[in-house]
Coordinates of C-alpha atoms in Angstrom, one line a residue:
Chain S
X1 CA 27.2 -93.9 -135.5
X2 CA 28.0 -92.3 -132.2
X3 CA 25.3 -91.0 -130.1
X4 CA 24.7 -89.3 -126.1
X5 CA 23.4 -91.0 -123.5
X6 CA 20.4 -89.2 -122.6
X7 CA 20.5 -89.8 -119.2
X8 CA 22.3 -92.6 -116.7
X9 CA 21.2 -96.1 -118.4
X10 CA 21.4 -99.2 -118.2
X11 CA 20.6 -102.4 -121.1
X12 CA 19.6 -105.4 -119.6
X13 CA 22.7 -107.8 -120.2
X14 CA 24.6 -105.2 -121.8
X15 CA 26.3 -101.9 -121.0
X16 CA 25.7 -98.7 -119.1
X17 CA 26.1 -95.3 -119.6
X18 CA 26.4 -92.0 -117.6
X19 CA 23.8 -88.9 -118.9
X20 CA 26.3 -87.5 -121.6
X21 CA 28.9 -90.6 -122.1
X22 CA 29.1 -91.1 -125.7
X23 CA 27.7 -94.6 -127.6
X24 CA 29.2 -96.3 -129.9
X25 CA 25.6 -98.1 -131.5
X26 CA 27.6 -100.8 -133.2
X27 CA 29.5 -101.5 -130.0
X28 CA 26.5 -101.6 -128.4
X29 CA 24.7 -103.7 -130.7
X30 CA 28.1 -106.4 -130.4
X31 CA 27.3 -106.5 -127.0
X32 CA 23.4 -106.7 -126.8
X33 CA 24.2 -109.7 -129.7
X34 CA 22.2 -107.7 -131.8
X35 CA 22.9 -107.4 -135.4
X36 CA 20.9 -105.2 -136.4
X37 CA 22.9 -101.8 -136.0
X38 CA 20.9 -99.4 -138.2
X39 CA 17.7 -100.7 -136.6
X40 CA 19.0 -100.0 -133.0
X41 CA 20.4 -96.8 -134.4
X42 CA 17.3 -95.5 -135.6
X43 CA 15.2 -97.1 -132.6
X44 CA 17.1 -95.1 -130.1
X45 CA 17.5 -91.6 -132.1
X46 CA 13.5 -91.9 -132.0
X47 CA 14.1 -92.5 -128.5
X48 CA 15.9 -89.1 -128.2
X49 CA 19.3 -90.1 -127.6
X50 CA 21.0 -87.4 -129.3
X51 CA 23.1 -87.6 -132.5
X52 CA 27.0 -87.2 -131.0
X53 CA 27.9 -84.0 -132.5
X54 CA 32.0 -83.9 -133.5
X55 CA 32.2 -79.9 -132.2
X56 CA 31.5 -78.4 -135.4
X57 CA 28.3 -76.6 -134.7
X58 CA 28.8 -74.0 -131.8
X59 CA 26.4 -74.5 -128.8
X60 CA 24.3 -71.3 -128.4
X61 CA 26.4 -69.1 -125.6
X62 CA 25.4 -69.1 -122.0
X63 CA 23.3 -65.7 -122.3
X64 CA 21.3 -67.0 -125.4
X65 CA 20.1 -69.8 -123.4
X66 CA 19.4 -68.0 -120.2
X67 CA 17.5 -65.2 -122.2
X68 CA 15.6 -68.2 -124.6
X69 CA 14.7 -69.5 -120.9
X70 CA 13.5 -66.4 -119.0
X71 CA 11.9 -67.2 -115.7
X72 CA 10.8 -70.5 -116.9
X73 CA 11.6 -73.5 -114.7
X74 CA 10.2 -76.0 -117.7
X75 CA 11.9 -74.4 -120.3
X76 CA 15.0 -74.2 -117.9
X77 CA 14.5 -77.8 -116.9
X78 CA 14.0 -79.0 -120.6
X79 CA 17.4 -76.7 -121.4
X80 CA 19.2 -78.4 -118.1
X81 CA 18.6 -82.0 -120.2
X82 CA 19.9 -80.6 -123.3
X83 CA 23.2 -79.2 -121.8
X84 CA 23.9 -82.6 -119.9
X85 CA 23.2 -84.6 -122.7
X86 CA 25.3 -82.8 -125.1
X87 CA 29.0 -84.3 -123.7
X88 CA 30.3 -81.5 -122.4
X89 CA 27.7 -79.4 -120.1
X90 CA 29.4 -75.6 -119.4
X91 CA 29.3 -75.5 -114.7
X92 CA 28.3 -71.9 -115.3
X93 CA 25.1 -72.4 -117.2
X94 CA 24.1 -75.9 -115.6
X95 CA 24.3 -73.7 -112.2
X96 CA 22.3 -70.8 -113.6
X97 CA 19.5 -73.0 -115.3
X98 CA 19.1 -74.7 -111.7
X99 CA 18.2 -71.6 -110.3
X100 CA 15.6 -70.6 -112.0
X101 CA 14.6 -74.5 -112.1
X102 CA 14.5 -73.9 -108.0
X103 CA 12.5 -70.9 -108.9
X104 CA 14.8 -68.8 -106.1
X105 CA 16.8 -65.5 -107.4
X106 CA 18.0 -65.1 -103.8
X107 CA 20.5 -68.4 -104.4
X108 CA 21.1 -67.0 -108.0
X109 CA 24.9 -67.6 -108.4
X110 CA 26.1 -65.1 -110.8
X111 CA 28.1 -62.7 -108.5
X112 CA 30.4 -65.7 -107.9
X113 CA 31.2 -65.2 -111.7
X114 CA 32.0 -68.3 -114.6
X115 CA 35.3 -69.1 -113.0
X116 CA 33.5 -72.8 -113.2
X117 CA 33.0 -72.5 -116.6
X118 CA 34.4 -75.9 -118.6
X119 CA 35.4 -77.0 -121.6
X120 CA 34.8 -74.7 -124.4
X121 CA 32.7 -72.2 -122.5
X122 CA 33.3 -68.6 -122.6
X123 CA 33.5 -67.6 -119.0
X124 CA 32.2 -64.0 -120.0
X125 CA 29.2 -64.7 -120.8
X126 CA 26.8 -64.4 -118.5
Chain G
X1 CA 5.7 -120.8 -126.0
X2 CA 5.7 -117.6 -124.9
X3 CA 8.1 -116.8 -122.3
X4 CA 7.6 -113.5 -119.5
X5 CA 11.5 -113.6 -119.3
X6 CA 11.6 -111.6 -122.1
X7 CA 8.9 -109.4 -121.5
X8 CA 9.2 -105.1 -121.2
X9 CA 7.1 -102.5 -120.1
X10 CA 8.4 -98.9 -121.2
X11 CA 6.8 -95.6 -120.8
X12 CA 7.3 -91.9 -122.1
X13 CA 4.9 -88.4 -121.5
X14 CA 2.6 -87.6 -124.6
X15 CA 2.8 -84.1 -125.8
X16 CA -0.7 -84.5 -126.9
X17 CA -2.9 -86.9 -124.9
X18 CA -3.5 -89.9 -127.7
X19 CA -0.5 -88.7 -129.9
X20 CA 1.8 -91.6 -129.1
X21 CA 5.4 -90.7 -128.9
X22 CA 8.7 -93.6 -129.2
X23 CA 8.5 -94.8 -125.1
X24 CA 12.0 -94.0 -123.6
X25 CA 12.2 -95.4 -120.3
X26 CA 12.0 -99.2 -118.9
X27 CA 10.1 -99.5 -116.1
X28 CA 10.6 -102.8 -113.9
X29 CA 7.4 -104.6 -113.4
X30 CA 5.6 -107.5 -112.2
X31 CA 2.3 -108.1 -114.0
X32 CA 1.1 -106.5 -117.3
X33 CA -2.6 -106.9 -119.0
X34 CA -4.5 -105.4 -121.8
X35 CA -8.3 -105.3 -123.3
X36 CA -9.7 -104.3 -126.3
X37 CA -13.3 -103.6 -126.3
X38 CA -14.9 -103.7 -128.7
X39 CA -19.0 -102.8 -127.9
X40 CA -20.6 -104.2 -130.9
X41 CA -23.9 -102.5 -132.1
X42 CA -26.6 -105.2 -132.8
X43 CA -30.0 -104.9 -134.6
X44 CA -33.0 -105.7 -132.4
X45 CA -34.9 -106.1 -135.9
X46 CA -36.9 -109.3 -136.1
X47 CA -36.2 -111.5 -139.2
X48 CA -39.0 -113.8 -140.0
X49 CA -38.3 -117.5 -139.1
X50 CA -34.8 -116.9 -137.4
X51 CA -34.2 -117.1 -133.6
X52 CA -30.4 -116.0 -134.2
X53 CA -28.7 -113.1 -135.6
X54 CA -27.9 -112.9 -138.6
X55 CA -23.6 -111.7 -139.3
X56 CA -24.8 -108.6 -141.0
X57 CA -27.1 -107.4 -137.7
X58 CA -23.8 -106.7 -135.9
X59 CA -21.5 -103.5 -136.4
X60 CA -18.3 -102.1 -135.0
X61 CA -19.2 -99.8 -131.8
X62 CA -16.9 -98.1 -129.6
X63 CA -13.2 -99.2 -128.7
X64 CA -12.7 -99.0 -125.0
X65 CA -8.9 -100.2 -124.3
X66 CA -8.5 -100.6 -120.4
X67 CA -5.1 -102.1 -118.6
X68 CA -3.2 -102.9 -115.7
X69 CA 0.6 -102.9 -114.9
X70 CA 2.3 -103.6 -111.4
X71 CA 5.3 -103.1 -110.4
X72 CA 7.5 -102.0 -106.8
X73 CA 8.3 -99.0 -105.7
X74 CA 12.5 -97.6 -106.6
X75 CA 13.8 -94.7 -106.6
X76 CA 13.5 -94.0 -109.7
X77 CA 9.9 -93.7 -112.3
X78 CA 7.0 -94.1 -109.7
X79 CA 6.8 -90.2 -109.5
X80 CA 5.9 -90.6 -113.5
X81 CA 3.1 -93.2 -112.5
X82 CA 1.8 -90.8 -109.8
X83 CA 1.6 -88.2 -112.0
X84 CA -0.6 -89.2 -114.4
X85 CA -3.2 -90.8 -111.1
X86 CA -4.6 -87.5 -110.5
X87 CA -1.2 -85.8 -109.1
X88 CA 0.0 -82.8 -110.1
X89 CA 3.6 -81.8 -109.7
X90 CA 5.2 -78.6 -108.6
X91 CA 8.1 -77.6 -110.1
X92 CA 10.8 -79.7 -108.4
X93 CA 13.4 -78.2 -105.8
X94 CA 17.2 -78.8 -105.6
X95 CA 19.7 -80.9 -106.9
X96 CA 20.8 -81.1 -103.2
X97 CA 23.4 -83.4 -103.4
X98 CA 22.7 -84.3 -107.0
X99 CA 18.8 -85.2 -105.2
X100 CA 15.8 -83.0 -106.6
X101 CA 12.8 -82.7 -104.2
X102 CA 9.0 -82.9 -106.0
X103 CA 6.2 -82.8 -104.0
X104 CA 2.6 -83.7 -105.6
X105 CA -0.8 -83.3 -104.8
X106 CA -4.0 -83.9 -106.1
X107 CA -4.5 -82.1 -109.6
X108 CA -6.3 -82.5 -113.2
X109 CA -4.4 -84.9 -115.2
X110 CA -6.6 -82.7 -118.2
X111 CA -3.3 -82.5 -121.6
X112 CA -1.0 -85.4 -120.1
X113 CA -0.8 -88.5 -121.0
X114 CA 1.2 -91.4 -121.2
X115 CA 2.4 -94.2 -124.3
X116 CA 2.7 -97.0 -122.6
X117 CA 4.3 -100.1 -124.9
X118 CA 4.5 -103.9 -123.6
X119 CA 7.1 -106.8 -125.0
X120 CA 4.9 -109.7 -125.0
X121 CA 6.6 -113.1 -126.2
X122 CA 4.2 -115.2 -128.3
X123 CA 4.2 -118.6 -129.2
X124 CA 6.7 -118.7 -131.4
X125 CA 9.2 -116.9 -129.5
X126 CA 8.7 -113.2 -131.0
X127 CA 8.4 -110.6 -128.7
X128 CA 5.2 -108.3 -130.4
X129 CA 4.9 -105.1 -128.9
X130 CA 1.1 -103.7 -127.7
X131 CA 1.7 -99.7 -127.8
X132 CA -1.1 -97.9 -125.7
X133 CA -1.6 -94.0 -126.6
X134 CA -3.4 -91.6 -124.1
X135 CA -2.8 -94.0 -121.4
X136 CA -4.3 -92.6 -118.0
X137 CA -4.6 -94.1 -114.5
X138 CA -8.0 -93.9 -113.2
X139 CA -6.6 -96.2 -110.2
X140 CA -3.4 -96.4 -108.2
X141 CA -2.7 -98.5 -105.5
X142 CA 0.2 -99.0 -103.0
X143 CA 0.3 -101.6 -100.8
X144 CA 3.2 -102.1 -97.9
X145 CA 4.2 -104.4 -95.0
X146 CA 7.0 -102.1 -92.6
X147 CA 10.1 -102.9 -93.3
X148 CA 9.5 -104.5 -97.0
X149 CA 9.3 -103.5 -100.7
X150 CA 6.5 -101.6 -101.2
X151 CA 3.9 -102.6 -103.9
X152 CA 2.2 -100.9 -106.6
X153 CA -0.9 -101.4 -108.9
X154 CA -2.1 -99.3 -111.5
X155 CA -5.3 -99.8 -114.2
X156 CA -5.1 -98.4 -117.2
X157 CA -7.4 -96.1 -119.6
X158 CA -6.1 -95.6 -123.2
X159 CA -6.9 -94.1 -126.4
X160 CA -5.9 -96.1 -129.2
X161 CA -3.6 -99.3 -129.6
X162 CA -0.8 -100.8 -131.8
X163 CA -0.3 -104.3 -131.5
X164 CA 2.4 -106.7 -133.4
X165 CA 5.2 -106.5 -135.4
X166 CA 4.8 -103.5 -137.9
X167 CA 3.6 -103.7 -141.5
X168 CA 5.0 -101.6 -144.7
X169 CA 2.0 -100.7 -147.1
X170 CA 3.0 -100.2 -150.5
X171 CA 2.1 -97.7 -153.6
X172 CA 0.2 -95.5 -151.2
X173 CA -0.9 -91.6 -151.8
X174 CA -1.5 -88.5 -149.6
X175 CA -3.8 -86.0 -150.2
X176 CA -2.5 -82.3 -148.4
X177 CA -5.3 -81.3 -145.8
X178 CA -7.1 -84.7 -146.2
X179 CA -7.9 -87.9 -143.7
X180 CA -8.3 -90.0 -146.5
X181 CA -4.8 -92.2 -147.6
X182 CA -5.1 -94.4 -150.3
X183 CA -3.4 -97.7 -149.5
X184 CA -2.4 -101.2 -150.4
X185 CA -4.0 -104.2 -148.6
X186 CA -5.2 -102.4 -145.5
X187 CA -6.8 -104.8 -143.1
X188 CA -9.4 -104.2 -140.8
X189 CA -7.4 -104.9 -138.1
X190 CA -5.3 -102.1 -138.8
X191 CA -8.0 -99.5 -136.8
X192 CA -7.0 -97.9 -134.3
X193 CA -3.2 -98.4 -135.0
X194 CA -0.6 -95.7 -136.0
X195 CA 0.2 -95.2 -139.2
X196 CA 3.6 -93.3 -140.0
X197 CA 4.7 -91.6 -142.9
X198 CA 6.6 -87.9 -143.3
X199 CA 3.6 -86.6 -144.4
X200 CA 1.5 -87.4 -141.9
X201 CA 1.3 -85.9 -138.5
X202 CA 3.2 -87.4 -135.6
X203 CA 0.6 -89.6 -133.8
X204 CA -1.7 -90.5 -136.6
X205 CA -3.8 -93.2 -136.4
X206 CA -6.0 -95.4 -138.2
X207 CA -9.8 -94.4 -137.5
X208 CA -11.2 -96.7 -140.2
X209 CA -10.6 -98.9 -142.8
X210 CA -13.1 -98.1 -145.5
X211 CA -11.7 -100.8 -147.8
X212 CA -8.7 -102.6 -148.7
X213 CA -7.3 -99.5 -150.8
X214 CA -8.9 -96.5 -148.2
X215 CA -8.3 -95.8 -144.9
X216 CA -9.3 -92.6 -143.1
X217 CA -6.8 -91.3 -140.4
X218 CA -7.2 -88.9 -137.4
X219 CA -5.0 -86.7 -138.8
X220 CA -4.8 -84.7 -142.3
X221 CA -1.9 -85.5 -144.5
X222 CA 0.7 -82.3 -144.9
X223 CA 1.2 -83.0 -148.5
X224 CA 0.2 -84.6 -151.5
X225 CA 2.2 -87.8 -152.9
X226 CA 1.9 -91.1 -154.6
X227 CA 4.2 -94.4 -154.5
X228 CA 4.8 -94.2 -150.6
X229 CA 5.8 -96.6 -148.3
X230 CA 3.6 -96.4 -145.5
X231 CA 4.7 -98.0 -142.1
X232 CA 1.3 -99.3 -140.0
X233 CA 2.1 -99.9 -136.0
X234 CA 4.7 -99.7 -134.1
X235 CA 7.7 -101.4 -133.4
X236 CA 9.3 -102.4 -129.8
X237 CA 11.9 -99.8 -128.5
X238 CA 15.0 -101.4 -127.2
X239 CA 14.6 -101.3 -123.4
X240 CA 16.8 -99.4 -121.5
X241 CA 16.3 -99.2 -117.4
X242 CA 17.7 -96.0 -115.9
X243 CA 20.8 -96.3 -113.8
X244 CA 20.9 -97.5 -110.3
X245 CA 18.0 -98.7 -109.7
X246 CA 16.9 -99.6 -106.2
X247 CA 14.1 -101.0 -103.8
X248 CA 12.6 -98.9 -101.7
X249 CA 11.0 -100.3 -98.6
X250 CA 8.6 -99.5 -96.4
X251 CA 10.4 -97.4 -93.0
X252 CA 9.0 -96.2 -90.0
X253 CA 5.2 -95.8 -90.8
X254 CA 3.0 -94.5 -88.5
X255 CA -0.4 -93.6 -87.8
X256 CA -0.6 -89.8 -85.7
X257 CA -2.8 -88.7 -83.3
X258 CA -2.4 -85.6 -81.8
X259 CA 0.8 -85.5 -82.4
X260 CA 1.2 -89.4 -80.6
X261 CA 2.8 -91.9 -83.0
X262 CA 1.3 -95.2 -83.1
X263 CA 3.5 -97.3 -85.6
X264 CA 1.6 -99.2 -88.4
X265 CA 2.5 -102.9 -89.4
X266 CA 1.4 -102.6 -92.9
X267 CA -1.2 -101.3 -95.3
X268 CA -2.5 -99.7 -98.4
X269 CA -3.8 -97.1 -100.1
X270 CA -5.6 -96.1 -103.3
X271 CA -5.8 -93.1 -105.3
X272 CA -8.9 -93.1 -107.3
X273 CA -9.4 -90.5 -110.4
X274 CA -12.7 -91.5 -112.0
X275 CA -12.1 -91.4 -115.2
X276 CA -14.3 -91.2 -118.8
X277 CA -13.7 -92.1 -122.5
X278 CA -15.1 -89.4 -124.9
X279 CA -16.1 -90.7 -128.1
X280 CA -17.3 -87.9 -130.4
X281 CA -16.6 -87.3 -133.7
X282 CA -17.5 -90.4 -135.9
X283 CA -14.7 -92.2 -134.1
X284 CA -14.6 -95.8 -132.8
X285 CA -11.9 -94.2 -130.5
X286 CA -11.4 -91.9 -127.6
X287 CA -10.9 -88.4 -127.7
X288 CA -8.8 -87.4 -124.5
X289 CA -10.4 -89.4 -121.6
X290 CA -10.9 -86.7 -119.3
X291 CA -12.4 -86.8 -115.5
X292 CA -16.0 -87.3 -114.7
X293 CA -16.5 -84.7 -112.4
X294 CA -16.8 -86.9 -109.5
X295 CA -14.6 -86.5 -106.2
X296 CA -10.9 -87.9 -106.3
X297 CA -10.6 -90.2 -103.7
X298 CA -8.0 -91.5 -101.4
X299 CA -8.7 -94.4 -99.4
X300 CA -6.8 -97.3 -97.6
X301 CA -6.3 -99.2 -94.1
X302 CA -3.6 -99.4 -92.3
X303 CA -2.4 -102.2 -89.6
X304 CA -2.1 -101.5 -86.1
X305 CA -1.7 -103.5 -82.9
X306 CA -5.1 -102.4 -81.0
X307 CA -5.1 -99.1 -79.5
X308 CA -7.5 -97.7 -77.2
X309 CA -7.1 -94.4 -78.0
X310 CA -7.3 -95.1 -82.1
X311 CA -10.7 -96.1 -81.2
X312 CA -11.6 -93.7 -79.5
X313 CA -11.3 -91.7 -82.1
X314 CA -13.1 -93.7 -84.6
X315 CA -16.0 -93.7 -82.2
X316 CA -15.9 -89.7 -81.8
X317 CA -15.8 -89.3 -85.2
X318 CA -12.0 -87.0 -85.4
X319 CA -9.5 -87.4 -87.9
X320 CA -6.1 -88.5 -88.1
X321 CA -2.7 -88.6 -89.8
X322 CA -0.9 -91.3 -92.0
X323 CA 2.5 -90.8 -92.5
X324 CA 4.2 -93.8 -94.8
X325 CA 8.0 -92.7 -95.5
X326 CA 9.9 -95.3 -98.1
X327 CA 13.4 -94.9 -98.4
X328 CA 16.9 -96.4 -99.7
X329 CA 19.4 -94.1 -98.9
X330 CA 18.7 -90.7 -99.6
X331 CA 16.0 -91.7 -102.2
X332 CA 12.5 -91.6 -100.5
X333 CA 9.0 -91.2 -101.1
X334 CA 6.5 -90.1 -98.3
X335 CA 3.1 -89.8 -98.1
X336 CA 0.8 -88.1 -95.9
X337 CA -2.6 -88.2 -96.0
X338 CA -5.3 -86.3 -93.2
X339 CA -8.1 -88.7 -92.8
X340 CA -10.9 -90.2 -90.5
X341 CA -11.4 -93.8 -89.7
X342 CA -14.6 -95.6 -91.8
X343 CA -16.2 -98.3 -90.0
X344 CA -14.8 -101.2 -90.0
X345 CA -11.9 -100.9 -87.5
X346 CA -13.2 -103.0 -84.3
X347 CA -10.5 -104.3 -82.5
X348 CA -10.5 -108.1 -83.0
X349 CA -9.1 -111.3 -81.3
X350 CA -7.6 -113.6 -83.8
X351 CA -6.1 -116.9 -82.1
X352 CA -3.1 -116.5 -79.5
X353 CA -1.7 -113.7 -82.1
X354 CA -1.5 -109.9 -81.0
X355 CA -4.5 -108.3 -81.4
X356 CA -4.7 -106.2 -84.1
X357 CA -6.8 -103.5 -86.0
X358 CA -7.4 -102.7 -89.4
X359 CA -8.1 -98.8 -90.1
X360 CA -9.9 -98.7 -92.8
X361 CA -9.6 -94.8 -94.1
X362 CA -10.8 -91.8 -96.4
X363 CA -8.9 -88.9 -97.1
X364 CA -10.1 -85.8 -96.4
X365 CA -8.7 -81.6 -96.3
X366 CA -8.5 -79.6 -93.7
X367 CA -8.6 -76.5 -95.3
X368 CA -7.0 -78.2 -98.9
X369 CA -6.5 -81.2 -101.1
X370 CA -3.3 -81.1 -100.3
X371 CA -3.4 -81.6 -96.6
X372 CA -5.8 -84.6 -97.1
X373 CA -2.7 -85.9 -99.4
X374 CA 0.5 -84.9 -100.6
X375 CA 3.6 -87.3 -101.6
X376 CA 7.1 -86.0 -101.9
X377 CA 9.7 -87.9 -103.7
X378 CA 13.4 -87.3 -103.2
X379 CA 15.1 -88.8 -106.1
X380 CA 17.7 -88.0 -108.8
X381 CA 15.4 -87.5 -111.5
X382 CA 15.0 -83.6 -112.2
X383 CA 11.9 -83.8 -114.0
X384 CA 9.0 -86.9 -113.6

C-alpha cells in the first residue's frame, strides 16, 4: 500500500518524508522492524495520511476549488493541505489558495496568469 | 520494568470537544502524568453496631481526569499548546519564505479541544497507551534563562479516558437511535473508554456499564445489527515527529521602560484559564469543560540586575513592558505582555554576587487583552 506524507515527518529510528513524498507502508514497516504492515497501514490512514492515488480520479480543476473556497481562509487553508498532500500540488492554485489564506486581494496573483501551473494542471483555469 | 525510553506523547485538534479523534503529531516532551478521579458518593447512614462502612454505602461519583505534560519550546507544535491555554489565533499571514506568521491573544477556548494520547511502558515491557479526549489547558507555563532552551509546563483537563491495549467484544447488537449496545463481557472498567464500531458515532464512549451484557454509550447507534465485533479503547498511533525540529532559546529578553531596555537574565510566565468540568446529564463524565467566568490571568517575574529606575516604578505604581523573543533561525516566538510590578521586587544583596531583582508581574490592557499579551510565532506550520 502506498500512501502521502501528510506533511514533512519524521519516525524515530526510521525514515523521513517531505509533505507529498509517497510511502511505501511495507518499506516503512522493514525499516521501523515492524511486522505488522496492515496494522501500520491502517494506524496511519486513521492518522490522515492519504491513500496514494495512481491518477485515475481527476483532481477537481483550479476554479472548482477556488469557488468551493470563497473568501474562506479555513476552508482555503484546509484546501492548501489537501493540494500539498496529494503528490503533485498545481503552483497556480497553491498561490491563489494562499491569498485568500493571507486574507489580502491586493497581492491576489491572477493577472500574472497559470504560466506556473505544473504537472497535469490546466493553465486555463482560473 | 517499565522503561521512559519508549515513551510518546502525540496530539491532534477535536472537531468536537470530548469526541476523540486518531492523534497525528509527536510532540517532544519531558514529563508526562495523569489522574483519574474518581469522587465516590458515600452514605452518611448509621448502621447499628458498625463503626465502618459497609462496601455497598459507597457509589461511583463523578470522573474528573486532570494532567500534566512538559516539554521545550521548537519551532514547531507549541503554537498548538498555546492555543488551547486561552489563546486564540488569527488567521495566519504569509508563507514568507516558506514561514507563516500567527499571532494569538487571549480568547475563549469554548468548541476546541485536544486528544491527547501517552505511550507509557509497563512492567512487562508493553507500551499501553492512556488516550485523553477534550483535553484543555487551564495552566501554561514558560520558564527561560537568556540565552537557553526555554521551558514549558502545561496541566491538563479532560473529558473522558482510554487506557491499555484495546479489547474486541464479541456477539454484540445495535439498536438505530439508541445508547444502549448489548455486549459480551463488558467490564466496569470499560466506562469512560471509547467504544468503536461503524455504527456508532465517531467519539463514542462508554458512560456505563449496566451489566456484563449492557452498556449505555454517549452516543446513539446509526443502525440496527447483531453479531458485531465491537472494538473497546484505543490503540497507540505510531509516532511520527514533524520534520526539522529545533530548540529554540531564549534571545535578547528585555524588560521596557519608557522605551529604555533593561535586559532580563531569566524568567517565567504563566497563562492561567480557570477552567470547570460540567457534569450534567446522568453522566460520570464531563460535558465540554468550559471557563468559569473568572479573569484569565497572566503572571510571571522576570530577573534583572537591580535597577533604580525599575523601582521606581514599582514604587509609583506605572506599568511596564516584557518583551521575551525565542528564536532559531528564522523560527521565533515572541511574547509581549503590558504589566505592573506586584510586590515583591526589593532589590536584594545575596553574597559577593550581583545584585539582582526579581519582578514579580501581572498582566494587564491598556486599552485591550491583547496589549496586556500577545505571542507571535514565526514558523513553518500554516495552520496550529
Amino acid at each position: 500500500m502506498i500512501l502521502t506524507a501528510p506533511d514533512d515527518r519524521s519516525f524515530p529510528n526510521g525514515p523521513s518524508y517531505r509533505r507529498g513524498d509517497p510511502v511505501d507502508v511495507a518499506e516503512l514497516a522493514a525499516k521501523l522492524g515492524r511486522a505488522d504492515v496492515d496494522e501500520l497501514a491502517a494506524d496511519l490512514l486513521e492518522q490522515g495520511w492519504p491513500l496514494r492515488s495512481d491518477g485515475g480520479a481527476k483532481p477537481a480543476s483550479v476554479a472548482a476549488v477556488l469557488a468551493s473556497v470563497g473568501d474562506d481562509p479555513v476552508a482555503a487553508q484546509a484546501a492548501l493541505d489537501a493540494e500539498q498532500a496529494s503528490g503533485a500540488p498545481r503552483k497556480s492554485l497553491v498561490r491563489k489558495l494562499e491569498v485568500v489564506i493571507a486574507g489580502d486581494p491586493k497581492t491576489d496573483p491572477a493577472s500574472a496568469g497559470d504560466d506556473t501551473a505544473p504537472e497535469g494542471a490546466d493553465p486555463k483555469e482560473s | 520494568m517499565g522503561n521512559s525510553r519508549t515513551a510518546q506523547v502525540m496530539i491532534k485538534d477535536e472537531t468536537t470537544p470530548g469526541l476523540i479523534v486518531t492523534p497525528d503529531l509527536a510532540i517532544p516532551i519531558t514529563d508526562f502524568s495523569w489522574a483519574w478521579e474518581d469522587a465516590q458518593t458515600e452514605s452518611e447512614a448509621i448502621i447499628a453496631g458498625r463503626r465502618t462502612l459497609d462496601d455497598w454505602q459507597s457509589n461511583g461519583g463523578n470522573v474528573a481526569i486532570t494532567g500534566s505534560v512538559a516539554g521545550e519550546v521548537t519551532v514547531r507544535s507549541f503554537g498548538t499548546l498555546a492555543k488551547h491555554a486561552g489563546l486564540s489565533a488569527a488567521a495566519p499571514v504569509g508563507p514568507t519564505d516558506s514561514y507563516y506568521s500567527h499571532v494569538l491573544t487571549p480568547g475563549t477556548t469554548d468548541g476546541r479541544a485536544l486528544t491527547l494520547q501517552a505511550g507509557v511502558e509497563d512492567d512487562a515491557g508493553t507500551v499501553q497507551p492512556v488516550t485523553l479526549g477534550g483535553v484543555k489547558i487551564p495552566e501554561l507555563t514558560v520558564a527561560w534563562d537568556e540565552g537557553s532552551k526555554v521551558n514549558w509546563s502545561a496541566s491538563l483537563m479532560a473529558q473522558v479516558a482510554s487506557y491499555g491495549a484495546t479489547r474486541t467484544l464479541s456477539s454484540c447488537a445495535t439498536t438505530d437511535g439508541s445508547k444502549t449496545v448489548t455486549v459480551t463481557s463488558a467490564t466496569a472498567d470499560m466506562e469512560g473508554h471509547l467504544i468503536t464500531h461503524a455504527n456508532l458515532p465517531t467519539g463514542t464512549f462508554i458512560e456505563e456499564v449496566i451489566s456484563a451484557t449492557q452498556v449505555r454509550v454517549s452516543q446513539a447507534a446509526t443502525a440496527t445489527a447483531s453479531s458485531l465485533s465491537i472494538v473497546v479503547g484505543k490503540a497507540l498511533a505510531t509516532a511520527s515527529y514533524a520534520s526539522g525540529l529545533k530548540l529554540l532559546k531564549a534571545h535578547n529578553t528585555s524588560v521596557s521602560i519608557a522605551g529604555t531596555e533593561i535586559e532580563a537574565i531569566g524568567g517565567s510566565f504563566t497563562l492561567a484559564n480557570p477552567l470547570e468540568t460540567r457534569h450534567r446529564s446522568g453522566s460520570r463524565f464531563s460535558k465540554e469543560i468550559k471557563e468559569t467566568g473568572e479573569l484569565f490571568m497572566v503572571t510571571g517575574e522576570v530577573q534583572v540586575e537591580h535597577s533604580q529606575a525599575l523601582y521606581r516604578r514599582f514604587l509609583a505604581g506605572d506599568k511596564f513592558d516584557v518583551s521575551i523573543p525565542m528564536v532559531k533561525g528564522l523560527a521565533s516566538i515572541t511574547t509581549a505582555i503590558h504589566a505592573r510590578i506586584t510586590p515583591g521586587a526589593e532589590p536584594s544583596i545575596s553574597g559577593r554576587a550581583r545584585n539582582l531583582m526579581t519582578i514579580p508581574f501581572k498582566a494587564m490592557g491598556d486599552g485591550s487583552d491583547a496589549d496586556a499579551f500577545t505571542m507571535t510565532i514565526v514558523s513553518l506550520e500554516a495552520t496550529i
